Tab-separated table of C-alpha atoms in Angstrom:
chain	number	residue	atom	x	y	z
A	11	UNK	CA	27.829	-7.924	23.867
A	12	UNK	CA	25.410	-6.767	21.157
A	13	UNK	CA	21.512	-6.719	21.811
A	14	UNK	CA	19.952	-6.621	18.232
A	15	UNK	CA	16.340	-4.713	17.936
A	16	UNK	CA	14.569	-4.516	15.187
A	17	UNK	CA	12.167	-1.705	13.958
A	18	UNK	CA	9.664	-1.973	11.244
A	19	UNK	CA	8.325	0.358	8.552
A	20	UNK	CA	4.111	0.916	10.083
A	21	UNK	CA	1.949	-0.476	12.997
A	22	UNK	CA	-0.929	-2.555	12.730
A	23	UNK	CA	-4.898	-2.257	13.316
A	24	UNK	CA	-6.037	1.169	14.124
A	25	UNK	CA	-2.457	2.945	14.630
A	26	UNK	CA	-1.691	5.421	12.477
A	27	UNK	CA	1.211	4.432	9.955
A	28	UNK	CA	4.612	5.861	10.688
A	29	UNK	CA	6.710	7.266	7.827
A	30	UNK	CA	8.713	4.742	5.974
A	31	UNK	CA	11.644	2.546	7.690
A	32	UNK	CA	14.099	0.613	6.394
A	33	UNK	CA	14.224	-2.647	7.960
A	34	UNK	CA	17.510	-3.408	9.732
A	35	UNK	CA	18.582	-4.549	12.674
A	36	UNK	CA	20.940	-1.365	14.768
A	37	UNK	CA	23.673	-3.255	17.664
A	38	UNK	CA	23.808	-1.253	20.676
A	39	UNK	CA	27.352	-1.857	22.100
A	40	UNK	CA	26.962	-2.276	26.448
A	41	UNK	CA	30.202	-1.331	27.684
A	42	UNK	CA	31.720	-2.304	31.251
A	43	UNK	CA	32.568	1.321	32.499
A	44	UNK	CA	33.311	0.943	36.092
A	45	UNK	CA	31.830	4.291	37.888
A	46	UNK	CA	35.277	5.255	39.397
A	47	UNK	CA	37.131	5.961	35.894
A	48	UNK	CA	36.228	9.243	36.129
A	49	UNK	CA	36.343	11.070	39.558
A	50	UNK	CA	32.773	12.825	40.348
A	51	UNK	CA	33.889	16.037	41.510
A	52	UNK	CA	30.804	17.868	42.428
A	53	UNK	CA	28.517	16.952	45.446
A	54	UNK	CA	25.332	18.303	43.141
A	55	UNK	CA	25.732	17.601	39.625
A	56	UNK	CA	27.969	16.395	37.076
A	57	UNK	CA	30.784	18.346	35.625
A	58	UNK	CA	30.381	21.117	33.450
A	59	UNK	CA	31.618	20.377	30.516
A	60	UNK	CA	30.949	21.350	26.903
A	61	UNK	CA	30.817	18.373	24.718
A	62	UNK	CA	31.466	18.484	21.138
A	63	UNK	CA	27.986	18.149	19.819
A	64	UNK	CA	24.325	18.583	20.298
A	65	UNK	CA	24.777	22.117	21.919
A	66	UNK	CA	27.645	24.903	21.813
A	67	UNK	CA	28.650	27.839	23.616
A	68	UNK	CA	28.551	30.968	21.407
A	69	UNK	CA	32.257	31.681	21.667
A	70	UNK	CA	32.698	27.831	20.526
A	71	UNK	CA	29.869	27.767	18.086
A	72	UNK	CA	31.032	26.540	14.342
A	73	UNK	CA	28.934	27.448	11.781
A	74	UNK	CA	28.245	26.238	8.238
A	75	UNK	CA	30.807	27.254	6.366
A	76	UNK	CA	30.877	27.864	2.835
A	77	UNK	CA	33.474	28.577	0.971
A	78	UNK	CA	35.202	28.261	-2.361
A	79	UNK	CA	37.601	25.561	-3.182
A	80	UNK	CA	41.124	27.383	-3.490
A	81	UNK	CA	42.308	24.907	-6.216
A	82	UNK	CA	39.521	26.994	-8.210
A	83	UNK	CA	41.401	29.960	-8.203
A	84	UNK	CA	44.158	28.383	-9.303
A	85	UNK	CA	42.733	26.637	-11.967
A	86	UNK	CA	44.266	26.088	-15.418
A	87	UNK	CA	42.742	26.566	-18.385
A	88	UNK	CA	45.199	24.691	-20.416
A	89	UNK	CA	44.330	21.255	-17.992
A	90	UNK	CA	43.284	18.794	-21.190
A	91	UNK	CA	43.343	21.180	-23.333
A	92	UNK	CA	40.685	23.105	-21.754
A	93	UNK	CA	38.425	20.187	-22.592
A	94	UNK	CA	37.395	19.801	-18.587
A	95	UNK	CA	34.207	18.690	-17.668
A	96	UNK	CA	31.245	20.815	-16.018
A	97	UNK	CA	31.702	18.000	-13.442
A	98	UNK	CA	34.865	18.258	-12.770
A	99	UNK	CA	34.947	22.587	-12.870
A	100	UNK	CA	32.022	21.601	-10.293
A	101	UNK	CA	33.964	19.835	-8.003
A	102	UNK	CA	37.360	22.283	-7.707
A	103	UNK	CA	34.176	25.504	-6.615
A	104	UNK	CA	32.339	23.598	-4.271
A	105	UNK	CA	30.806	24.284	-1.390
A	106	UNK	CA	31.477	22.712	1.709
A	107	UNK	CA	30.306	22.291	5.732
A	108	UNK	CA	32.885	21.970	8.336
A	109	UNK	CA	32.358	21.088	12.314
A	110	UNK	CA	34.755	20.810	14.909
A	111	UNK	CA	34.397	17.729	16.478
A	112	UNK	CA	36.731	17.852	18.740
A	113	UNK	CA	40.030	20.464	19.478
A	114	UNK	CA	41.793	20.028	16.173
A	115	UNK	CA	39.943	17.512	14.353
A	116	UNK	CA	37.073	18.988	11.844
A	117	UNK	CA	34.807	17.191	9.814
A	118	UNK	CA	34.629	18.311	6.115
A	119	UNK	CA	32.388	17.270	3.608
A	120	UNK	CA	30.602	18.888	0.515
A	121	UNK	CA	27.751	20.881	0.928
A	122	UNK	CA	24.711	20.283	-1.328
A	123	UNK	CA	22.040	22.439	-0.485
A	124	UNK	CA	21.163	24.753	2.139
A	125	UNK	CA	17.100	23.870	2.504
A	126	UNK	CA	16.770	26.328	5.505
A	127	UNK	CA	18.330	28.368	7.559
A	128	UNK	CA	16.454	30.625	10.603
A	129	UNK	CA	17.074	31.777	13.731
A	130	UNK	CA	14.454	31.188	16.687
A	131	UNK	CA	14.137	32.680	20.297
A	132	UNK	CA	16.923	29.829	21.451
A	133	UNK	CA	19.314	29.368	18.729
A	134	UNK	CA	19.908	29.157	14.904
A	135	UNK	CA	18.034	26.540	12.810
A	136	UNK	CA	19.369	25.073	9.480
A	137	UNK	CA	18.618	22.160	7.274
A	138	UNK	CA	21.109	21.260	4.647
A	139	UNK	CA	22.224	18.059	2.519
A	140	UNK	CA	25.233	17.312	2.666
A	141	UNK	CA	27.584	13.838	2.368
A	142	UNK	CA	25.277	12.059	5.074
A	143	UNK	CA	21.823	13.332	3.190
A	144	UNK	CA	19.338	15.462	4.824
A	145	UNK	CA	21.180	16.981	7.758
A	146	UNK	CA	19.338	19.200	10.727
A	147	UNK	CA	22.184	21.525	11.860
A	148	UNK	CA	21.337	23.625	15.255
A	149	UNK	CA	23.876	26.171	16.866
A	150	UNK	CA	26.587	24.916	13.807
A	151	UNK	CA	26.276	21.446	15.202
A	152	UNK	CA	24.541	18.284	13.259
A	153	UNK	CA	21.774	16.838	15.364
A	154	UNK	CA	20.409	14.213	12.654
A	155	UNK	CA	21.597	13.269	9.309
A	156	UNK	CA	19.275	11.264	6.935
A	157	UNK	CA	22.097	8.598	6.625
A	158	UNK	CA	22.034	7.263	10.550
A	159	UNK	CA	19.450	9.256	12.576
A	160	UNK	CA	17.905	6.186	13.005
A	161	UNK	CA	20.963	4.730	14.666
A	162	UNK	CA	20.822	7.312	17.528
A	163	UNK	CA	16.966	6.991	17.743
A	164	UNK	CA	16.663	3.333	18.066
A	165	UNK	CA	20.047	3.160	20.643
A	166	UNK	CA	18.034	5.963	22.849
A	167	UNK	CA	14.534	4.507	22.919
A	168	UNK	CA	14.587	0.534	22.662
A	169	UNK	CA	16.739	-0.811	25.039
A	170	UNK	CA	14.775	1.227	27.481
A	171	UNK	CA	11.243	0.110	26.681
A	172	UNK	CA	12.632	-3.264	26.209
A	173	UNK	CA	14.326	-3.044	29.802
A	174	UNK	CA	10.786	-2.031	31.022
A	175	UNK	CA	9.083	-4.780	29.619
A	176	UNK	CA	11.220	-7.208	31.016
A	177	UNK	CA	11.006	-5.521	34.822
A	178	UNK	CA	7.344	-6.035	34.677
A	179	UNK	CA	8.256	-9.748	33.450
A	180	UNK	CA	6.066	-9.114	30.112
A	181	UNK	CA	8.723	-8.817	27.326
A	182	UNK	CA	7.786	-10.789	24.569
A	183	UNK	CA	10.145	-13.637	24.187
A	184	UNK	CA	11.124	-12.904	20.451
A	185	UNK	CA	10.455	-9.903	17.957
A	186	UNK	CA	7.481	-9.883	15.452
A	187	UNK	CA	7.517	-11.909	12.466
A	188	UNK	CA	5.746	-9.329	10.690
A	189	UNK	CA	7.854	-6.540	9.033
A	190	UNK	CA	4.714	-4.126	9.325
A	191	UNK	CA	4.169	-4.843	12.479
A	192	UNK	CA	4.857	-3.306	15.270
A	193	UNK	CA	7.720	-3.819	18.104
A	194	UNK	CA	4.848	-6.067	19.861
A	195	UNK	CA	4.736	-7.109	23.245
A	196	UNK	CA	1.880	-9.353	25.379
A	197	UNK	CA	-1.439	-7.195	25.228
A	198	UNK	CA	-2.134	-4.923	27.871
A	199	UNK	CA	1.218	-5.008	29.396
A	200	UNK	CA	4.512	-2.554	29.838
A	201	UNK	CA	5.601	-0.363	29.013
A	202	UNK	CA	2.452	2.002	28.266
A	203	UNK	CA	3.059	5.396	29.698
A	204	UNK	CA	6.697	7.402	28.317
A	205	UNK	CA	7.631	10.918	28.639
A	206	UNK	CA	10.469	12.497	26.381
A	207	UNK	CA	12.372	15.228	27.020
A	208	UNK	CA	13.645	17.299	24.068
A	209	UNK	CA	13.392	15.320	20.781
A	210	UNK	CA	12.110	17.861	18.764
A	211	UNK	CA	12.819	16.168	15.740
A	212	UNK	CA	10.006	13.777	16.312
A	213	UNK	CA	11.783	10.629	15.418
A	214	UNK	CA	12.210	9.588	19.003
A	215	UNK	CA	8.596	9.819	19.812
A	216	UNK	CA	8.697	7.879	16.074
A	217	UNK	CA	10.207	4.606	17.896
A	218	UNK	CA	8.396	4.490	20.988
A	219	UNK	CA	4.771	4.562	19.181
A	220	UNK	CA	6.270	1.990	17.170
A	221	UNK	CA	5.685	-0.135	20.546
A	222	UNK	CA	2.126	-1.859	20.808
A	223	UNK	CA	1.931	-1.084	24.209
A	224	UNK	CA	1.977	2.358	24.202
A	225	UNK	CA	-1.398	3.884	25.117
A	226	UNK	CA	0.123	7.965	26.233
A	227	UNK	CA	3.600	9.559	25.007
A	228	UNK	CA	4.381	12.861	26.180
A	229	UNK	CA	6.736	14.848	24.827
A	230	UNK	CA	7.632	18.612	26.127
A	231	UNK	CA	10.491	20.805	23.876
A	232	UNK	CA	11.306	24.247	24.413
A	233	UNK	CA	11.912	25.151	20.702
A	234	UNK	CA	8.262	25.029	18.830
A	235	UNK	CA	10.365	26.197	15.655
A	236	UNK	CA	12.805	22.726	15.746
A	237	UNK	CA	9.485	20.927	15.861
A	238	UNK	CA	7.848	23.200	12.752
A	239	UNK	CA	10.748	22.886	10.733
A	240	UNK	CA	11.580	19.085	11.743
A	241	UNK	CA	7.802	18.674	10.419
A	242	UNK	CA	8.317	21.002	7.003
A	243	UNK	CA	11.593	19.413	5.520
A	244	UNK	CA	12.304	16.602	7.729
A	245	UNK	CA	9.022	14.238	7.529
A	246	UNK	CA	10.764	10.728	7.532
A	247	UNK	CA	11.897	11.984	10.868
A	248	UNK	CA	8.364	11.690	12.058
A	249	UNK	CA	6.419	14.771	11.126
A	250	UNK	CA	2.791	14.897	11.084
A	251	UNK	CA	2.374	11.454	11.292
A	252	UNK	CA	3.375	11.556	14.980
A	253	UNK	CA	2.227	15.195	15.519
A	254	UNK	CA	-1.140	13.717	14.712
A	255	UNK	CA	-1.280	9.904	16.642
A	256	UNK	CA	-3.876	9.765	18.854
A	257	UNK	CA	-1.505	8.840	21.683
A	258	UNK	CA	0.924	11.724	21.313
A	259	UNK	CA	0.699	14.689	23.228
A	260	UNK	CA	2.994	17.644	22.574
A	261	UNK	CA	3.789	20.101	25.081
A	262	UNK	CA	5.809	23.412	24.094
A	263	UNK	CA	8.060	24.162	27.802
A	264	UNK	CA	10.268	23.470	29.983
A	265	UNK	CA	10.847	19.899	30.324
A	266	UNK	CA	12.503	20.126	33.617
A	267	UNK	CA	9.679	22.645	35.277
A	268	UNK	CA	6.930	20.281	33.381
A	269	UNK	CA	8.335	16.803	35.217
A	270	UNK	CA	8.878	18.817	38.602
A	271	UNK	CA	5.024	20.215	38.319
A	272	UNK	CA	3.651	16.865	37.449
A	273	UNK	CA	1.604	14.523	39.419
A	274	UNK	CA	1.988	11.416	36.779
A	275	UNK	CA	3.633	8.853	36.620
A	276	UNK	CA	5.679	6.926	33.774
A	277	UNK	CA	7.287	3.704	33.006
A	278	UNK	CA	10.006	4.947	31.140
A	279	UNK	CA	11.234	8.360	31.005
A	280	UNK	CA	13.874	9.554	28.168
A	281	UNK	CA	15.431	12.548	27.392
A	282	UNK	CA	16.852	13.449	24.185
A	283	UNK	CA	18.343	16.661	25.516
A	284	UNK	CA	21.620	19.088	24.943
A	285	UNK	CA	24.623	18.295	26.462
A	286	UNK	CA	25.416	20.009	29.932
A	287	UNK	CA	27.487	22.782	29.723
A	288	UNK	CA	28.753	25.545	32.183
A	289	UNK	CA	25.624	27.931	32.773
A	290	UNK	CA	23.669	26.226	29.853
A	291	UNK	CA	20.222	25.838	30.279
A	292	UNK	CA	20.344	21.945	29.946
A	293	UNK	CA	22.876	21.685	32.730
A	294	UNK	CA	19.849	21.610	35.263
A	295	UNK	CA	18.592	18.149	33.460
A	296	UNK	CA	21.744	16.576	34.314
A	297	UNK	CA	22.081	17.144	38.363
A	298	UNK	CA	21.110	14.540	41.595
A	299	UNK	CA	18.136	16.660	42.563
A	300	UNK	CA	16.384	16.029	38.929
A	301	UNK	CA	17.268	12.698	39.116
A	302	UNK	CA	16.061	11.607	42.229
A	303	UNK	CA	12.636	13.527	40.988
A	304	UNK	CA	12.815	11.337	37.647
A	305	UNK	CA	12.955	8.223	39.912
A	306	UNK	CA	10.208	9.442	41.998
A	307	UNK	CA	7.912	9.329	38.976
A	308	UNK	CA	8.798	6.215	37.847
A	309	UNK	CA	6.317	2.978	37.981
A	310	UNK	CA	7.273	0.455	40.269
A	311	UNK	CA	8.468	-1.950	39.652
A	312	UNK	CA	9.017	-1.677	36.130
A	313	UNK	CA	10.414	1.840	35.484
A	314	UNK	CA	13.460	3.107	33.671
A	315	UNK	CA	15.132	6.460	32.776
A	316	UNK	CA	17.536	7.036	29.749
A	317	UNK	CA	19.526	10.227	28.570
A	318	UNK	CA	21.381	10.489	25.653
A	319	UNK	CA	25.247	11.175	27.088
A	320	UNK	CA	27.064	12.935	24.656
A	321	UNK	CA	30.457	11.484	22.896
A	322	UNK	CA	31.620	8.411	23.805
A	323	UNK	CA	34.910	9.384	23.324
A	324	UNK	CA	36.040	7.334	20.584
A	325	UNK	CA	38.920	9.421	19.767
A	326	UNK	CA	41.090	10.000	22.781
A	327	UNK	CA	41.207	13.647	23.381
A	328	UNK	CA	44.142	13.968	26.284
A	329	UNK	CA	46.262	11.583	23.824
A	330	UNK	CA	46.430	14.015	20.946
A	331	UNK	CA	46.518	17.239	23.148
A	332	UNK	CA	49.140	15.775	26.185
A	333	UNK	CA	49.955	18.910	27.078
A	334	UNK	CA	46.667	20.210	27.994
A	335	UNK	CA	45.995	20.489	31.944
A	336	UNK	CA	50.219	20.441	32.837
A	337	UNK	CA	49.701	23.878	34.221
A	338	UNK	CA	47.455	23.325	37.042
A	339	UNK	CA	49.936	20.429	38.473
A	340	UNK	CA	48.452	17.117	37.143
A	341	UNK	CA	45.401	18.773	35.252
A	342	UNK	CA	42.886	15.775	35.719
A	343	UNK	CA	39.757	18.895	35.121
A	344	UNK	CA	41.292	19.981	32.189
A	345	UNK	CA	41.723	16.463	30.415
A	346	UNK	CA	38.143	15.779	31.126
A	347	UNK	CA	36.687	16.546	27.467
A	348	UNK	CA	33.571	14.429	27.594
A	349	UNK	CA	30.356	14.128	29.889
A	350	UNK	CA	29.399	10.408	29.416
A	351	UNK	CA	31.223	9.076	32.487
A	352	UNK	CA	30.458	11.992	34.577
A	353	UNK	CA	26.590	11.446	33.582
A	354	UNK	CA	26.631	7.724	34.457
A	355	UNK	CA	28.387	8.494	38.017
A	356	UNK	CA	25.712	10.862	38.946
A	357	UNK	CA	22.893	8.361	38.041
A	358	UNK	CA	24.606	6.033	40.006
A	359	UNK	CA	24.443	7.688	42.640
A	360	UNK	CA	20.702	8.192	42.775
A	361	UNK	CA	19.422	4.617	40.733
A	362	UNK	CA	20.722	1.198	41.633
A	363	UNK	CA	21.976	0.482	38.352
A	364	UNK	CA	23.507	2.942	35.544
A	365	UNK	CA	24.537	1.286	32.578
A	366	UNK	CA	26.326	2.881	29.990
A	367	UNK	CA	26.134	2.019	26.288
A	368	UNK	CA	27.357	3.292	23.161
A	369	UNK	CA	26.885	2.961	19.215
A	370	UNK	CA	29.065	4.483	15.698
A	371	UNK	CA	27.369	7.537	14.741
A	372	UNK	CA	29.158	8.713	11.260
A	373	UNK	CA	27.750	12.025	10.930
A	374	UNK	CA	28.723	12.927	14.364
A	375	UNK	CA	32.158	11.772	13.570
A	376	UNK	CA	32.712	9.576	16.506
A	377	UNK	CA	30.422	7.118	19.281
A	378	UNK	CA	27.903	8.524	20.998
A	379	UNK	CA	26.910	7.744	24.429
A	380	UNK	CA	23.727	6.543	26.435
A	381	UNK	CA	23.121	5.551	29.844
A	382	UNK	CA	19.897	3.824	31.538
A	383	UNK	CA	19.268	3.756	34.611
């Protein structure tokens, strides 16, 4: 089924206004994954595997590439008489990115402008335009493109707070009337505390102070130069309009050390993380023992936990590479290509409910997954 949510363009009263939204309504798509399609192989934590985008291994990592049509250098000058257009001489020397999103299937598209590129203490930085618009670009793989990043925003943070609400038995029985207002609930009721983990682009902290019940966000990202240069050429993302609301409190760490260290408590906790990968450093936000401490500082009774999942897995990998995994007998590790079942079986094995979700994400080339727990 489809669960529509609505988001609107500024919040009401004393909240600071939010940079400008369009109004639309995003459908989340819950899909009936039963936990056993994909074995869970380790006792501890999920499998290790590297998942085609939000984080890369150096030996995998794809760059922007730019590079000059070839039909340029074959281009002849008698073509109309020599009469072509600037337009069209353009358009045969353009530039253009290209990601792998999965083995043997690339997305290309042309490449506008490069508005920065750097490289922090963690990994390299770059904001470009491209096909989708305004595009953040980390490790050679997109992040957020101006086109949909509110697609994978709204998917990670509403049907959480939502879910909340409607644990406590407070969720409002039908959205706002208002298109400035904001997502409103019953005064004084949940959710009001949220942590986030990651989401150093700001826009997920964006949608949950969009909520009227919020009264303390905190959000703790290792990368203080994603958040500077989310803030610098990204500002519809969030930017200092979120960086400055009085209920938003920004913590430059370790999100895992930060939530095993605390003493508070949260009605929904989300994390807008990297995909696990063999000795990443994300891998440890993925396991049963962070889990099970993410439940214990939940509110009762109304408390819920949701990670971003990596692909859902649109295209089926094992299909176009059949071959892959026939050396080790019948090669069921090797086909594995995507975390999102893996994810869900290991919160299912420490919550009483996992439920996996997905939505279209164009400029990641393929679904991307979510479960809540």
């Amino acid at each position: 089924f489809f669960l529509p949510l609505y988001s609107h363009e500024s919040t009401r009263g004393n909240e600071m206004k939010l940079p400008h939204r369009r109004k639309l309504v995003s459908a989340f798509s819950f899909i009936s994954t039963s936990p056993t399609s994909h074995s869970f192989r380790h006792h501890n934590f999920v499998h290790p595997i590297a998942s085609p985008r939000r984080t890369s291994t150096t030996k995998n990592k794809t760059s922007i590439l730019v590079k000059m049509s070839e039909s340029n250098q074959n281009y002849n000058n008698n073509t109309n008489n020599g009469q072509e257009t600037i337009e069209a001489q353009r358009a045969k020397g353009g530039f253009r990115y290209v990601e792998d999103v999965a083995p043997g299937l690339k997305l290309d598209m042309e490449l506008k402008t490069i508005h920065h590129t750097s490289l922090s203490d963690i990994q390299e930085v770059q904001v470009i335009d491209s096909y989708f618009g305004k595009t953040l670009v980390t490790d050679g793989k997109t992040q957020s493109a101006e086109h949909d990043e509110f697609v994978y925003h709204e998917s990670l943070v509403h049907p959480a707070l939502f879910w909340s609400a409607l644990l406590s038995g407070t969720a409002s029985s039908s959205p706002s009337s208002s298109p400035s207002s904001s997502l409103r609930h019953p005064p004084g009721t949940a959710p009001k505390s949220v942590f986030i983990g990651g989401g150093g682009e700001l826009a997920t902290a964006r949608e949950v102070l969009r909520h009227s019940t919020i009264s303390r966000l905190v959000m703790v990202d290792i990368d203080p130069q994603v958040i500077d240069v989310c803030k610098r050429f990204l500002p519809e993302w969030g930017g200092q309009a979120v960086l400055d609301h009085p209920k938003f409190q920004l913590v430059v760490g370790d999100a895992h050390k930060y939530l095993m260290e605390t003493k508070e408590t949260f009605d929904v906790i989300i994390m807008d993380i990297s995909d696990p990968i063999e000795a990443g450093p994300g891998i440890a936000l993925y396991t049963q023992e962070f889990y099970r401490r993410a439940k214990e500082l939940l509110s009762k009774p109304n408390g819920v936990f949701v990670t971003q999942a990596g692909s859902a897995d649109f295209v089926p990998h094992p299909h176009a590479f059949p071959e892959v995994g026939r050396e080790n007998g019948d090669g069921d590790a090797s086909r594995e290509t995507t975390c999102f079942a893996p994810i869900m079986n290991t919160l299912a094995t420490v919550f009483d409910h996992a439920v996996p979700y997905s939505c279209p994400v164009a400029s990641f080339g393929e679904d991307w997954g979510f479960v809540m727990a």
